[in-house]
Amino acid sequence: MGAPDDLASAVRDEPAAEEQAQEQAERQAQERTKPVGLGPVGWMRWTWRTLTSMRTALILLFLFALGSVPGSIYPQRSVDPGRVAQYFKDNPTQAKWLDRFWLFDVFSSPWFAAIYLLLFISLAGCVFPRALTHVKEIRRRPPAAPRNLLRLPHSEAFEGGLTLEQAAATLRRRRFRVVTGDGWVSAEKGYLRETGNLLFHVALLVLLFAVGAGGLFGYRGNVLVVEGDGFSNAVAAYDRFMPGSRVTAESLEPFSFTLKDFQASYVAAGEKQGQPLDYLAKLTVQDSPTAAPREVDLKVNDPLDVNGTLTYLIGHGYAPTFRVTDGKGQVAYDGPVPCLADDQATYTSECVIKVPDAQPTQLGFLARFLPTTVPNGDAWVSIFPGAANPTVQVFPFAGDLGLKSGQPQSVYQLDTTNLKPLGKMSAQPTPLNVGGTKELADGAGKIQFTGVKEWISLQITYDPGREPALLAAAAAVIGLVLSLTVRRRRVWVRVKDGTVTVGGLTRTEGGGAAFAEEFTQIVTALRGDPPAGDQDGDQGGDRGGGEPDEPGRTGHVAPDAPTGNAAPGARPDEE
């Protein structure tokens, strides 16, 4: 009985086994049809293709231009730190938030550098494959003539004794690349269109590379120099110094100069009174410690050039001179004080004088400098930016200036928190003329207004990528002109039994109207009846759009060349 029972059990289990096998097969089929993940390599390939697409390059180029806008709206520390300090004084809360986003240092900010690097990589990934494709294209022979030229957008047939050699010579005179075959001539020109397009993009790459090289090996700095003072091109002499990552102290050009005089000219009368006419700084320059001094006139947009290091005049202001005598009768301060212009129209300026060596207590002064002073009711104002009647209003304080706290302070700001006014403060104190003296209350001493000097602010830059960037910009313009003006076109000629058939095709959208006129001139030249003034048969030719014949480009095509049997309605160049 055991054997029949086993057989019956096997028969009962057979449908269950079939169901399990079917379910397993379905699961395997589902697993095969599940989408497979890209994986690390796939994601890298997708990222690279997205980054190097032309759409991404255009987006990054737009972001690059958009990111440069704040650099022209807000003052930059690298150009005019004085204006940045004034912005912080006028709008402290807003300036704090702007500074968090590097809007006062746009071109050295991390987000601008990220856009710059991504744009460089994207353009490189776009341009180099296109350049290789273009090289292969210009080495390729013009295609063989289609069988029926009258189907082309521009075509004409006429009777004549024209030979293939004459047709080829006529097209060569018009700077076409020409090949001949069995009863036909094929000519093509206009490759400079794509060459110009590539030149434009390569020039952008070179421009970006030049800017990057300038950032690595160049430097720039700002310095304020008062009349009579000098400057030596050393790191310690700069008010603000921004070196590239590859710049060391030994990289700086060892020149020096002295500011002998600064002259600012203004319109004296009329509707434009006070408008600046010219700025001139007279320098005595030594190109090296052993070089002979030379006199240089420094003007705006006319920098001092010492072996590629450029010194630009970017600002100016007044530096009235003061002598401060403390309560013990000792001269605690004697010299000029650079002031910041509060009103650019009249150059009314604000000055800060800190005298930490005064005894028995430290002294601080707020001063308002008026270049051309006139009374205005109970107030005093300046009506002209030139120093025709210079005066200064002084607001004295005494106490701890906080210089020993270790906290950095601006030379253009005076913290009066721990200071007490000396005497009765007035919003419009009587101004001091040159030579005038103000006695301080509580026996703290006196301050004398001794004269007026002027200061200039300079930007000193060294940028090894400056000239390559200029050449790249010129090349970009040339490439853009070529890509916008040159047209790609082809012309074919068939000669059979005394019948000449000419066909033409433009490969540039929107160039059909211009090519129609050129095609008419070509047909006229092939008939042997050139128009007046076209003795060489080159009337109306596009000299900028063609290329001269290359060796080996003439003669019969290879046996495997296209025969020109194009399907009806197909483009001849897509056979």
Coordinates of C-alpha atoms in Angstrom, one line a residue:
M1 CA 0.0 0.0 0.0
G2 CA 2.9 2.3 0.4
A3 CA 3.7 2.7 -3.3
P4 CA 0.2 3.7 -4.3
D5 CA 0.0 6.2 -1.5
D6 CA 3.2 7.8 -2.6
L7 CA 2.0 8.0 -6.2
A8 CA -1.2 9.6 -5.2
S9 CA 0.7 12.2 -3.1
A10 CA 3.0 13.0 -6.0
V11 CA 0.0 13.5 -8.3
R12 CA -1.6 15.9 -5.7
D13 CA 1.6 17.9 -5.3
E14 CA 2.2 18.3 -9.0
P15 CA -0.2 21.3 -9.5
A16 CA 1.3 23.0 -6.5
A17 CA 4.8 22.7 -7.9
E18 CA 3.7 24.0 -11.3
E19 CA 2.1 27.1 -9.5
Q20 CA 5.3 27.7 -7.6
A21 CA 7.4 27.5 -10.8
Q22 CA 5.0 29.9 -12.6
E23 CA 5.2 32.4 -9.7
Q24 CA 9.0 32.2 -9.7
A25 CA 9.1 32.8 -13.4
E26 CA 6.8 35.8 -13.0
R27 CA 9.0 37.2 -10.3
Q28 CA 12.1 36.8 -12.4
A29 CA 10.3 38.5 -15.3
Q30 CA 9.3 41.4 -13.1
E31 CA 12.8 41.8 -11.8
R32 CA 14.1 41.9 -15.4
T33 CA 11.6 44.6 -16.3
K34 CA 12.4 46.8 -13.3
P35 CA 14.2 50.0 -14.2
V36 CA 17.9 49.7 -13.6
G37 CA 19.5 52.6 -11.6
L38 CA 22.1 54.8 -13.3
G39 CA 24.8 53.9 -10.8
P40 CA 27.8 56.1 -10.0
V41 CA 29.2 56.0 -13.5
G42 CA 25.9 56.7 -15.1
W43 CA 25.3 59.7 -12.8
M44 CA 28.8 61.0 -13.6
R45 CA 28.1 60.7 -17.3
W46 CA 24.7 62.4 -16.9
T47 CA 26.3 65.3 -14.9
W48 CA 29.0 65.8 -17.4
R49 CA 26.6 65.9 -20.4
T50 CA 24.3 68.3 -18.6
L51 CA 27.2 70.6 -17.5
T52 CA 28.8 70.7 -21.0
S53 CA 25.5 71.3 -22.9
M54 CA 25.1 74.6 -24.6
R55 CA 22.0 75.4 -22.6
T56 CA 23.9 75.1 -19.4
A57 CA 26.7 77.2 -20.8
L58 CA 24.3 80.0 -21.7
I59 CA 22.6 79.8 -18.2
L60 CA 26.0 80.0 -16.5
L61 CA 27.0 82.9 -18.8
F62 CA 23.9 84.7 -17.8
L63 CA 24.6 84.1 -14.1
F64 CA 28.1 85.3 -14.6
A65 CA 26.8 88.6 -16.1
L66 CA 24.1 88.8 -13.4
G67 CA 26.6 88.2 -10.6
S68 CA 28.8 91.1 -11.8
V69 CA 25.9 93.6 -11.4
P70 CA 26.3 94.0 -7.6
G71 CA 30.0 94.9 -8.3
S72 CA 28.9 98.0 -10.1
I73 CA 26.0 98.9 -7.8
Y74 CA 27.8 98.6 -4.4
P75 CA 31.2 100.0 -3.6
Q76 CA 34.0 97.4 -3.6
R77 CA 36.7 97.2 -1.0
S78 CA 39.2 96.4 -3.7
V79 CA 38.5 99.6 -5.5
D80 CA 37.4 102.2 -3.0
P81 CA 37.5 101.1 0.7
G82 CA 36.7 104.7 1.8
R83 CA 33.3 104.5 0.1
V84 CA 32.7 101.1 1.7
A85 CA 33.4 102.7 5.1
Q86 CA 31.0 105.5 4.4
Y87 CA 28.3 103.0 3.3
F88 CA 28.7 101.3 6.7
K89 CA 28.4 104.6 8.4
D90 CA 25.3 105.7 6.5
N91 CA 23.5 102.3 6.5
P92 CA 25.0 100.1 9.2
T93 CA 22.2 97.5 9.3
Q94 CA 21.9 97.1 5.5
A95 CA 25.7 97.1 5.1
K96 CA 26.1 94.3 7.6
W97 CA 23.7 92.1 5.6
L98 CA 25.3 93.0 2.3
D99 CA 28.7 92.1 3.7
R100 CA 27.4 88.6 4.7
F101 CA 26.7 87.9 1.1
W102 CA 30.1 89.3 -0.1
L103 CA 28.5 92.1 -2.0
F104 CA 31.3 94.5 -1.1
D105 CA 33.8 91.9 -2.4
V106 CA 31.8 90.4 -5.3
F107 CA 34.7 89.3 -7.5
S108 CA 36.5 87.5 -4.7
S109 CA 33.4 85.9 -3.3
P110 CA 33.0 82.1 -3.2
W111 CA 29.7 82.1 -5.1
F112 CA 31.2 84.2 -7.9
A113 CA 34.2 81.9 -8.1
A114 CA 31.9 78.9 -8.3
I115 CA 30.0 80.4 -11.3
Y116 CA 33.4 81.2 -12.9
L117 CA 34.8 77.7 -12.6
L118 CA 31.6 76.0 -13.8
L119 CA 31.4 78.3 -16.8
F120 CA 35.0 77.5 -17.7
I121 CA 34.4 73.8 -17.5
S122 CA 31.1 74.0 -19.4
L123 CA 32.6 76.1 -22.2
A124 CA 35.6 73.8 -22.5
G125 CA 33.3 70.7 -22.7
C126 CA 31.2 72.5 -25.4
V127 CA 34.0 73.9 -27.6
F128 CA 36.7 71.2 -27.9
P129 CA 34.4 68.4 -29.3
R130 CA 32.9 70.9 -31.7
A131 CA 36.4 72.0 -32.8
L132 CA 37.4 68.4 -33.6
T133 CA 34.2 67.9 -35.6
H134 CA 34.9 71.1 -37.5
V135 CA 38.4 70.1 -38.4
K136 CA 37.0 66.8 -39.8
E137 CA 34.4 68.8 -41.7
I138 CA 36.8 71.2 -43.4
R139 CA 39.0 68.3 -44.5
R140 CA 36.1 66.5 -46.1
R141 CA 35.6 66.9 -49.9
P142 CA 32.6 68.8 -51.1
P143 CA 29.9 66.3 -52.0
A144 CA 29.3 65.1 -55.5
A145 CA 26.7 66.8 -57.6
P146 CA 23.1 65.5 -57.3
R147 CA 21.7 64.0 -60.5
N148 CA 18.9 66.5 -61.0
L149 CA 20.2 70.0 -60.1
L150 CA 16.9 71.6 -61.2
R151 CA 15.2 70.3 -58.1
L152 CA 17.4 72.5 -55.9
P153 CA 16.1 75.8 -54.4
H154 CA 18.4 77.8 -56.8
S155 CA 18.9 76.3 -60.3
E156 CA 19.2 77.3 -63.9
A157 CA 20.0 75.5 -67.2
F158 CA 21.4 77.0 -70.4
E159 CA 23.0 76.0 -73.7
G160 CA 26.7 76.8 -74.2
G161 CA 30.2 75.5 -74.8
L162 CA 31.3 75.7 -71.2
T163 CA 33.8 73.0 -70.1
L164 CA 34.3 71.6 -66.7
E165 CA 37.7 73.2 -66.5
Q166 CA 36.3 76.6 -67.2
A167 CA 33.5 76.1 -64.7
A168 CA 36.0 75.0 -62.0
A169 CA 38.2 78.0 -62.8
T170 CA 35.3 80.5 -62.5
L171 CA 34.3 79.1 -59.1
R172 CA 37.9 79.1 -57.8
R173 CA 38.1 82.8 -58.7
R174 CA 35.2 83.3 -56.3
R175 CA 37.1 81.5 -53.6
F176 CA 35.1 78.3 -53.6
R177 CA 36.7 75.0 -52.8
V178 CA 36.3 72.9 -55.9
V179 CA 36.4 69.2 -56.9
T180 CA 35.5 67.8 -60.3
G181 CA 34.0 64.5 -61.2
D182 CA 32.5 62.7 -64.2
G183 CA 30.7 65.5 -66.0
W184 CA 30.2 67.6 -62.9
V185 CA 31.8 70.3 -60.7
S186 CA 31.2 70.7 -57.0
A187 CA 32.1 73.8 -55.1
E188 CA 31.6 74.9 -51.5
K189 CA 32.5 77.8 -49.2
G190 CA 31.5 79.5 -46.0
Y191 CA 33.4 77.3 -43.5
L192 CA 34.5 80.5 -41.8
R193 CA 31.1 80.8 -40.3
E194 CA 31.6 77.9 -38.0
T195 CA 35.3 78.9 -37.6
G196 CA 34.2 82.3 -36.4
N197 CA 31.7 80.6 -34.0
L198 CA 34.4 78.4 -32.6
L199 CA 36.9 81.3 -32.4
F200 CA 34.3 83.3 -30.4
H201 CA 33.9 80.5 -27.8
V202 CA 37.6 79.7 -27.7
A203 CA 38.3 83.4 -27.1
L204 CA 35.8 83.3 -24.2
L205 CA 37.8 80.4 -22.7
V206 CA 41.1 82.2 -23.1
L207 CA 39.5 85.3 -21.5
L208 CA 38.4 83.3 -18.5
F209 CA 41.8 81.6 -18.3
A210 CA 43.5 85.0 -18.4
V211 CA 41.3 86.3 -15.6
G212 CA 42.1 83.3 -13.6
A213 CA 45.8 83.6 -14.2
G214 CA 45.6 87.2 -13.1
G215 CA 43.9 86.1 -9.9
L216 CA 46.6 83.6 -9.2
F217 CA 49.8 85.5 -10.1
G218 CA 48.5 89.1 -9.8
Y219 CA 47.8 91.4 -6.9
R220 CA 46.2 94.7 -6.2
G221 CA 46.3 97.1 -3.3
N222 CA 45.0 100.5 -2.2
V223 CA 47.0 103.2 -0.5
L224 CA 46.3 106.8 0.5
V225 CA 49.1 109.3 0.0
V226 CA 49.1 112.9 1.3
E227 CA 51.0 115.7 -0.5
G228 CA 54.6 115.6 0.5
D229 CA 54.6 111.9 1.5
G230 CA 55.9 108.9 -0.4
F231 CA 55.2 105.3 -1.1
S232 CA 57.4 102.2 -1.5
N233 CA 55.9 99.1 -3.2
A234 CA 56.1 96.8 -0.2
V235 CA 53.3 94.9 1.5
A236 CA 53.6 96.8 4.7
A237 CA 53.1 100.2 2.9
Y238 CA 49.6 99.3 1.7
D239 CA 46.4 100.3 3.4
R240 CA 44.8 97.2 1.9
F241 CA 46.6 94.5 0.0
M242 CA 45.0 91.6 -1.9
P243 CA 47.6 89.2 -3.3
G244 CA 46.9 86.2 -5.6
S245 CA 47.5 82.8 -4.1
R246 CA 50.9 82.5 -5.9
V247 CA 52.1 86.0 -4.9
T248 CA 54.9 86.5 -2.3
A249 CA 56.5 89.6 -0.9
E250 CA 59.4 89.1 -3.4
S251 CA 56.9 89.2 -6.3
L252 CA 56.3 93.0 -5.9
E253 CA 58.1 95.4 -8.3
P254 CA 60.6 97.4 -6.1
F255 CA 59.5 101.0 -7.2
S256 CA 58.8 104.0 -5.1
F257 CA 57.4 107.5 -5.6
T258 CA 56.8 110.8 -3.8
L259 CA 53.6 112.9 -4.2
K260 CA 54.9 116.4 -4.8
D261 CA 51.6 118.1 -5.6
F262 CA 48.0 117.4 -6.5
Q263 CA 45.9 119.7 -8.6
A264 CA 42.1 119.5 -9.1
S265 CA 40.5 121.9 -11.6
Y266 CA 36.8 122.8 -11.5
V267 CA 34.3 125.0 -13.5
A268 CA 34.5 128.4 -11.7
A269 CA 31.1 129.9 -12.7
G270 CA 27.9 129.2 -14.6
E271 CA 25.4 126.4 -14.5
K272 CA 28.1 123.8 -14.2
Q273 CA 29.9 125.6 -11.4
G274 CA 31.9 123.1 -9.3
Q275 CA 32.0 120.4 -11.9
P276 CA 35.4 118.8 -12.1
L277 CA 37.5 119.4 -15.2
D278 CA 40.8 117.6 -14.5
Y279 CA 42.9 115.9 -11.8
L280 CA 46.7 115.9 -11.9
A281 CA 49.1 114.3 -9.5
K282 CA 52.8 115.2 -9.9
L283 CA 55.0 112.3 -8.8
T284 CA 58.7 111.7 -8.5
V285 CA 59.2 108.1 -9.4
Q286 CA 62.1 105.7 -8.9
D287 CA 61.6 102.4 -10.9
S288 CA 64.1 100.7 -8.7
P289 CA 66.3 101.6 -5.7
T290 CA 69.3 102.2 -8.0
A291 CA 67.3 104.0 -10.8
A292 CA 67.4 107.7 -11.4
P293 CA 64.3 109.6 -10.3
R294 CA 61.9 110.7 -13.1
E295 CA 58.9 113.1 -13.1
V296 CA 55.5 111.7 -13.9
D297 CA 52.1 113.3 -14.3
L298 CA 49.5 110.9 -13.1
K299 CA 46.0 111.4 -14.4
V300 CA 42.7 109.5 -14.3
N301 CA 42.8 106.6 -16.8
D302 CA 46.4 107.3 -17.5
P303 CA 48.2 105.1 -15.0
L304 CA 51.9 104.9 -14.0
D305 CA 53.4 101.8 -15.6
V306 CA 56.5 100.3 -14.0
N307 CA 57.4 97.0 -15.7
G308 CA 53.7 95.9 -15.9
T309 CA 52.7 97.2 -12.5
L310 CA 50.0 99.9 -13.0
T311 CA 49.2 102.7 -10.5
Y312 CA 45.8 104.3 -11.0
L313 CA 44.5 107.5 -9.6
I314 CA 41.0 106.6 -8.2
G315 CA 40.2 109.3 -5.6
H316 CA 41.2 112.4 -3.8
G317 CA 40.2 114.6 -0.9
Y318 CA 41.5 117.2 1.6
A319 CA 43.9 116.7 4.5
P320 CA 43.9 119.8 6.7
T321 CA 46.9 120.0 9.0
F322 CA 46.6 120.5 12.8
R323 CA 48.9 121.1 15.7
V324 CA 47.5 119.9 19.1
T325 CA 49.1 121.0 22.3
D326 CA 48.1 119.1 25.4
G327 CA 47.4 120.4 28.9
K328 CA 51.1 120.2 29.9
G329 CA 52.1 122.4 27.0
Q330 CA 53.6 119.6 24.9
V331 CA 52.9 119.2 21.2
A332 CA 51.1 115.9 21.1
Y333 CA 50.1 115.9 17.4
D334 CA 51.3 117.8 14.4
G335 CA 50.4 116.8 10.9
P336 CA 47.8 116.3 8.2
V337 CA 44.5 114.5 8.8
P338 CA 42.8 112.9 5.7
C339 CA 39.1 113.7 5.6
L340 CA 36.2 111.9 3.8
A341 CA 34.0 114.0 1.6
D342 CA 30.5 114.2 3.0
D343 CA 29.2 116.2 0.0
Q344 CA 30.8 115.5 -3.4
A345 CA 29.4 118.7 -4.9
T346 CA 31.2 121.1 -2.4
Y347 CA 33.6 118.6 -0.8
T348 CA 32.5 119.4 2.6
S349 CA 34.4 116.8 4.5
E350 CA 34.4 115.1 7.9
C351 CA 37.7 114.5 9.8
V352 CA 38.7 112.6 12.9
I353 CA 41.7 113.5 15.0
K354 CA 42.9 111.0 17.7
V355 CA 45.6 112.2 20.1
P356 CA 46.4 109.2 22.4
D357 CA 49.7 110.8 23.6
A358 CA 48.0 113.9 25.1
Q359 CA 48.5 114.5 28.8
P360 CA 46.9 114.5 31.3
T361 CA 44.1 112.9 29.3
Q362 CA 43.7 111.6 25.8
L363 CA 42.0 113.9 23.3
G364 CA 39.8 113.3 20.3
F365 CA 38.3 115.7 17.8
L366 CA 35.5 115.7 15.2
A367 CA 36.1 118.3 12.6
R368 CA 34.1 119.5 9.6
F369 CA 36.3 120.9 6.8
L370 CA 34.7 123.6 4.5
P371 CA 36.8 124.3 1.3
T372 CA 35.1 127.5 0.3
T373 CA 33.2 128.9 3.4
V374 CA 30.4 131.4 3.4
P375 CA 27.8 132.2 6.1
N376 CA 24.3 131.0 5.6
G377 CA 22.2 132.5 8.4
D378 CA 23.4 131.0 11.6
A379 CA 25.2 128.2 9.8
W380 CA 28.4 128.0 7.7
V381 CA 28.5 126.1 4.4
S382 CA 30.9 125.5 1.5
I383 CA 29.7 126.6 -2.0
F384 CA 32.6 125.3 -4.1
P385 CA 34.9 122.2 -4.0
G386 CA 38.1 124.2 -4.5
A387 CA 39.9 125.5 -1.4
A388 CA 39.2 129.2 -2.0
N389 CA 38.4 130.0 1.7
P390 CA 39.2 126.9 3.7
T391 CA 37.9 126.7 7.3
V392 CA 37.3 124.0 9.9
Q393 CA 34.8 123.5 12.6
V394 CA 36.1 121.6 15.6
F395 CA 34.3 119.5 18.2
P396 CA 36.7 118.5 21.0
F397 CA 36.4 115.5 23.4
A398 CA 38.6 114.1 26.2
G399 CA 38.8 110.7 27.8
D400 CA 39.8 107.1 26.9
L401 CA 40.0 106.6 23.2
G402 CA 39.9 102.8 23.6
L403 CA 43.1 102.3 21.6
K404 CA 44.6 99.9 24.3
S405 CA 41.6 97.6 24.2
G406 CA 42.9 95.6 21.3
Q407 CA 39.8 96.2 19.2
P408 CA 40.5 97.5 15.7
Q409 CA 39.2 101.1 15.0
S410 CA 38.6 103.0 11.9
V411 CA 40.7 106.2 11.5
Y412 CA 37.6 107.8 10.1
Q413 CA 35.4 107.2 13.1
L414 CA 35.5 108.4 16.7
D415 CA 33.7 106.5 19.4
T416 CA 32.5 109.0 21.9
T417 CA 31.0 106.5 24.3
N418 CA 33.8 106.9 26.9
L419 CA 34.6 110.6 26.0
K420 CA 33.2 113.8 27.4
P421 CA 32.8 117.0 25.4
L422 CA 35.1 119.8 26.2
G423 CA 33.1 122.9 26.7
K424 CA 29.6 123.7 25.4
M425 CA 28.9 121.9 22.1
S426 CA 27.2 123.7 19.3
A427 CA 25.9 122.4 16.0
Q428 CA 27.5 125.2 14.2
P429 CA 30.7 126.4 16.1
T430 CA 32.6 129.3 14.7
P431 CA 35.0 127.9 12.1
L432 CA 38.8 128.4 12.3
N433 CA 40.6 130.0 9.4
V434 CA 44.1 128.8 8.5
G435 CA 46.4 129.8 11.4
G436 CA 43.4 130.0 13.9
T437 CA 43.6 128.4 17.3
K438 CA 40.9 127.0 19.6
E439 CA 41.5 126.9 23.3
L440 CA 40.1 123.7 25.0
A441 CA 38.1 123.8 28.1
D442 CA 39.2 122.5 31.5
G443 CA 42.8 123.3 30.7
A444 CA 43.1 120.4 28.2
G445 CA 45.2 122.3 25.8
K446 CA 44.6 123.8 22.4
I447 CA 44.3 122.9 18.7
Q448 CA 45.6 125.0 15.8
F449 CA 44.5 124.8 12.1
T450 CA 47.8 125.2 10.4
G451 CA 47.1 124.6 6.7
V452 CA 45.6 122.5 3.9
K453 CA 47.0 119.6 2.0
E454 CA 45.3 117.2 -0.4
W455 CA 45.4 113.4 -0.5
I456 CA 45.0 110.9 -3.3
S457 CA 43.9 107.3 -3.2
L458 CA 45.7 104.9 -5.5
Q459 CA 45.1 101.4 -6.7
I460 CA 48.2 99.5 -7.6
T461 CA 47.7 96.4 -9.7
Y462 CA 49.8 93.7 -11.4
D463 CA 47.8 91.5 -13.7
P464 CA 49.7 89.1 -16.0
G465 CA 46.5 88.1 -17.7
R466 CA 45.7 91.7 -18.8
E467 CA 47.2 91.6 -22.3
P468 CA 46.0 88.0 -23.1
A469 CA 42.5 89.1 -22.0
L470 CA 42.6 92.0 -24.4
L471 CA 43.7 89.8 -27.3
A472 CA 41.0 87.3 -26.4
A473 CA 38.4 90.0 -26.4
A474 CA 39.5 91.2 -29.8
A475 CA 39.4 87.6 -31.1
A476 CA 35.9 87.2 -29.7
V477 CA 34.7 90.2 -31.6
I478 CA 36.3 89.0 -34.9
G479 CA 34.8 85.5 -34.4
L480 CA 31.4 87.0 -33.7
V481 CA 31.5 89.1 -36.9
L482 CA 32.5 86.1 -38.9
S483 CA 29.7 83.9 -37.5
L484 CA 27.1 86.6 -38.2
T485 CA 28.2 87.7 -41.7
V486 CA 29.5 84.5 -43.5
R487 CA 27.1 82.2 -45.2
R488 CA 27.6 78.5 -45.9
R489 CA 26.7 77.6 -49.5
R490 CA 27.3 75.0 -52.2
V491 CA 27.2 75.2 -56.0
W492 CA 27.1 72.4 -58.5
V493 CA 27.6 72.4 -62.3
R494 CA 26.8 69.6 -64.7
V495 CA 27.8 69.7 -68.4
K496 CA 26.2 67.2 -70.8
D497 CA 25.7 67.4 -74.6
G498 CA 26.2 71.2 -74.6
T499 CA 23.7 71.8 -71.8
V500 CA 24.9 73.4 -68.6
T501 CA 22.9 72.9 -65.5
V502 CA 23.8 74.9 -62.4
G503 CA 22.3 74.3 -58.9
G504 CA 22.9 76.0 -55.6
L505 CA 22.0 75.5 -52.0
T506 CA 22.6 77.6 -48.9
R507 CA 23.1 75.8 -45.6
T508 CA 22.5 78.9 -43.5
E509 CA 19.0 79.8 -42.4
G510 CA 17.9 83.2 -43.5
G511 CA 20.6 83.5 -46.2
G512 CA 18.5 82.5 -49.2
A513 CA 17.9 86.1 -50.4
A514 CA 21.5 87.0 -50.3
F515 CA 22.6 83.8 -52.0
A516 CA 20.0 84.3 -54.7
E517 CA 21.8 87.4 -55.9
E518 CA 25.2 85.7 -55.7
F519 CA 23.9 82.6 -57.6
T520 CA 22.6 84.9 -60.4
Q521 CA 26.1 86.4 -60.6
I522 CA 27.7 83.0 -60.7
V523 CA 25.4 81.8 -63.5
T524 CA 26.1 85.1 -65.4
A525 CA 29.9 84.4 -65.1
L526 CA 29.5 80.8 -66.2
R527 CA 27.6 82.0 -69.3
G528 CA 30.7 84.0 -70.2
D529 CA 28.9 87.4 -69.9
P530 CA 30.2 89.0 -66.7
P531 CA 28.6 92.3 -65.7
A532 CA 30.4 95.6 -66.1
G533 CA 33.2 96.1 -63.7
D534 CA 33.6 92.4 -63.0
Q535 CA 36.6 91.6 -65.2
D536 CA 37.9 88.8 -62.9
G537 CA 34.6 87.2 -62.4
D538 CA 34.6 87.9 -58.6
Q539 CA 31.8 90.5 -58.5
G540 CA 29.7 90.0 -55.4
G541 CA 31.9 87.2 -54.0
D542 CA 32.1 86.8 -50.3
R543 CA 35.9 87.1 -49.7
G544 CA 35.5 86.5 -46.0
G545 CA 33.3 83.4 -46.4
G546 CA 35.4 81.1 -48.5
E547 CA 38.7 79.3 -48.2
P548 CA 41.4 78.8 -50.7
D549 CA 41.8 75.4 -52.3
E550 CA 43.9 72.9 -50.5
P551 CA 46.4 70.6 -52.1
G552 CA 44.8 67.4 -53.3
R553 CA 41.3 68.9 -53.4
T554 CA 40.9 68.9 -57.2
G555 CA 40.6 66.1 -59.7
H556 CA 38.2 63.2 -59.7
V557 CA 36.6 62.0 -56.4
A558 CA 37.4 58.6 -55.0
P559 CA 35.6 55.6 -56.4
D560 CA 33.4 55.3 -53.3
A561 CA 32.3 59.0 -53.4
P562 CA 28.5 59.6 -53.5
T563 CA 27.0 59.4 -57.0
G564 CA 24.5 62.2 -56.3
N565 CA 21.4 60.0 -56.8
A566 CA 19.3 61.8 -54.2
A567 CA 15.8 60.8 -53.5
P568 CA 13.1 63.4 -54.6
G569 CA 12.9 66.2 -52.0
A570 CA 16.0 65.2 -50.1
R571 CA 18.8 67.6 -49.3
P572 CA 21.8 67.0 -51.6
D573 CA 24.2 67.1 -48.7
E574 CA 22.3 64.3 -46.9
E575 CA 22.8 61.6 -49.4

